Amino acid sequence: VVEYALNQRGRLFVDIDNTVSDAWLRIRRAALPSWPGETFDSQRAMSPEELMRDSPLPGAQAALASLSRDWEISYLSARGAPGAFEATSEWLKRHGFPNAGQFVLVSQAIDKLAWLEDAASAAGPSRALLLVDDLSRGHHLAKPLPDEQTRQALQQRGIPFEVFDPETSSWPQLAKQLAL
């Protein structure tokens, strides 16, 4: 019975930066020549020390903990730098985020598609799948831009997603919306 119930839960894939962690200060510190910048120092921005300095976004931990009854929570983020896996894992534990069904770091946002496609085919049509992600780029700019390439690719593949805007979205509100 327990195994059946666990296999009926939806699969919720959650981004990290600007979705559950407040990455703005870290990106601002790494912007070149200064913030707002023309680019940013990705080595600095993604160093384990910098990743550990992020604060969780308000309500993210509690919302995901409540959703973990109905959803298998997996973390899927573009943080492909040396030491990022260990630092991110430690950051999630330190801030009390629920254990992951999967925990995957990729180099670029577009690389998430392969993981999501595999999960969708493995889950089958009766098991819900959803990505929650800010789906933005250019965080070193005064205002980030929508990541149209990834958004279009998700739409073309029929992979459902929820855009989480850290300025206007609310984790408690999203948790109510996603409660099965």
XYZ file of C-alpha atoms in Angstrom:
180
model
C 0.000 0.000 0.000
C 2.790 2.438 0.920
C 4.747 1.666 -2.257
C 1.591 2.126 -4.360
C 0.856 5.473 -2.692
C 4.430 6.692 -3.161
C 4.362 5.747 -6.847
C 1.124 7.672 -7.368
C 2.611 10.954 -6.187
C 3.414 13.517 -8.843
C 7.009 14.385 -9.723
C 7.851 17.979 -8.866
C 11.160 19.264 -10.228
C 12.323 22.445 -8.506
C 15.061 24.842 -9.599
C 17.341 26.321 -6.916
C 18.586 29.810 -7.916
C 15.876 32.463 -7.594
C 13.304 29.718 -7.072
C 14.106 28.433 -3.581
C 17.294 30.419 -2.905
C 17.744 34.162 -3.074
C 20.647 34.281 -5.524
C 20.382 38.010 -6.297
C 23.043 39.210 -3.851
C 25.475 36.529 -5.011
C 24.975 37.442 -8.674
C 25.316 41.155 -7.866
C 28.618 40.508 -6.098
C 29.899 38.665 -9.186
C 28.624 41.165 -11.818
C 31.321 42.690 -14.011
C 32.471 45.388 -14.081
C 29.945 46.102 -11.302
C 26.216 45.622 -10.865
C 24.296 45.980 -13.114
C 26.966 44.463 -15.275
C 27.774 43.432 -18.778
C 28.507 39.901 -17.604
C 29.387 38.108 -14.362
C 32.204 36.023 -12.983
C 30.582 32.575 -13.007
C 33.534 31.012 -11.159
C 32.986 33.407 -8.274
C 29.180 33.296 -8.399
C 29.095 29.504 -8.313
C 31.899 28.934 -5.828
C 30.865 26.772 -2.876
C 31.503 29.657 -0.481
C 29.198 31.995 -2.405
C 26.474 29.349 -2.860
C 26.381 28.765 0.889
C 25.735 32.485 1.531
C 22.308 32.464 -0.194
C 19.192 32.793 1.940
C 16.137 30.667 1.254
C 13.198 32.470 -0.321
C 10.341 33.072 2.136
C 8.113 30.049 2.631
C 9.995 27.787 0.200
C 11.070 25.165 2.733
C 7.671 24.893 4.433
C 5.832 24.809 1.109
C 7.995 22.012 -0.271
C 7.736 20.080 2.983
C 3.936 20.233 2.752
C 3.992 19.301 -0.938
C 6.220 16.277 -0.290
C 3.153 14.304 0.824
C 1.633 14.518 -2.667
C 4.725 15.108 -4.780
C 8.116 13.457 -5.077
C 10.359 16.523 -4.809
C 13.458 16.595 -7.014
C 15.911 19.450 -7.376
C 17.113 20.268 -10.888
C 19.326 23.308 -11.295
C 21.959 24.781 -13.630
C 24.937 24.973 -11.303
C 27.617 23.117 -13.209
C 30.660 24.410 -11.331
C 33.264 22.495 -9.327
C 32.073 21.926 -5.761
C 28.529 23.116 -6.513
C 26.937 19.701 -5.927
C 28.310 19.300 -2.414
C 27.659 22.951 -1.479
C 24.083 22.843 -2.785
C 23.358 19.562 -1.030
C 24.679 21.006 2.231
C 22.714 24.249 1.698
C 19.448 22.299 1.221
C 20.097 20.259 4.392
C 21.145 23.308 6.428
C 17.919 25.122 5.548
C 15.659 22.106 6.164
C 14.487 21.416 2.622
C 12.889 18.003 2.080
C 15.079 15.153 0.890
C 15.196 14.871 -2.854
C 13.788 12.097 -4.983
C 16.590 13.165 -7.316
C 19.171 15.914 -7.025
C 20.670 16.913 -10.371
C 22.918 19.788 -11.352
C 23.460 20.579 -15.030
C 25.699 23.092 -16.804
C 23.000 25.148 -18.533
C 19.251 25.579 -18.127
C 18.551 23.969 -21.515
C 20.270 20.792 -20.232
C 17.340 20.262 -17.835
C 15.195 19.122 -20.764
C 16.835 15.714 -21.089
C 16.205 14.963 -17.394
C 12.610 16.127 -17.617
C 11.932 14.114 -20.783
C 13.329 10.966 -19.149
C 11.237 11.571 -16.021
C 8.087 12.161 -18.085
C 8.540 8.946 -20.052
C 9.335 6.936 -16.911
C 6.374 8.400 -15.004
C 3.824 7.520 -17.638
C 0.643 9.421 -18.448
C -1.095 8.828 -15.105
C 1.597 10.441 -12.950
C 1.760 14.256 -12.872
C 5.054 15.969 -13.628
C 5.819 19.669 -13.157
C 8.875 21.957 -13.242
C 8.940 25.020 -10.975
C 11.652 27.386 -12.178
C 12.259 31.106 -12.583
C 13.120 30.386 -16.251
C 15.112 33.559 -16.573
C 18.611 34.534 -17.637
C 20.838 37.580 -17.487
C 20.686 38.039 -13.731
C 23.715 40.322 -13.930
C 21.549 42.855 -15.823
C 19.357 45.441 -14.086
C 16.335 43.218 -14.844
C 16.652 39.539 -15.798
C 15.238 38.390 -19.101
C 12.871 35.472 -19.711
C 14.708 32.356 -20.895
C 12.640 32.030 -24.062
C 14.738 29.191 -25.473
C 14.058 26.907 -22.500
C 10.408 27.986 -22.196
C 9.753 27.216 -25.868
C 11.571 23.887 -25.667
C 9.447 22.872 -22.650
C 6.258 23.856 -24.463
C 7.278 21.990 -27.634
C 7.891 18.826 -25.604
C 4.665 19.160 -23.636
C 6.486 19.392 -20.300
C 4.373 21.408 -17.848
C 6.085 24.209 -15.950
C 5.293 26.961 -13.488
C 7.334 30.156 -13.771
C 8.367 31.263 -10.294
C 9.165 34.981 -10.167
C 10.904 35.693 -6.850
C 9.524 39.247 -6.863
C 5.864 38.356 -7.419
C 5.429 34.623 -6.718
C 4.647 33.168 -3.312
C 5.651 29.700 -2.161
C 2.710 29.386 0.269
C 0.305 30.343 -2.521
C 1.968 27.946 -4.987
C 1.776 25.122 -2.413
C -1.984 25.618 -2.096
C -2.316 25.585 -5.884
C -0.292 22.383 -6.218
C -1.846 20.425 -3.352
C -3.331 17.287 -4.913
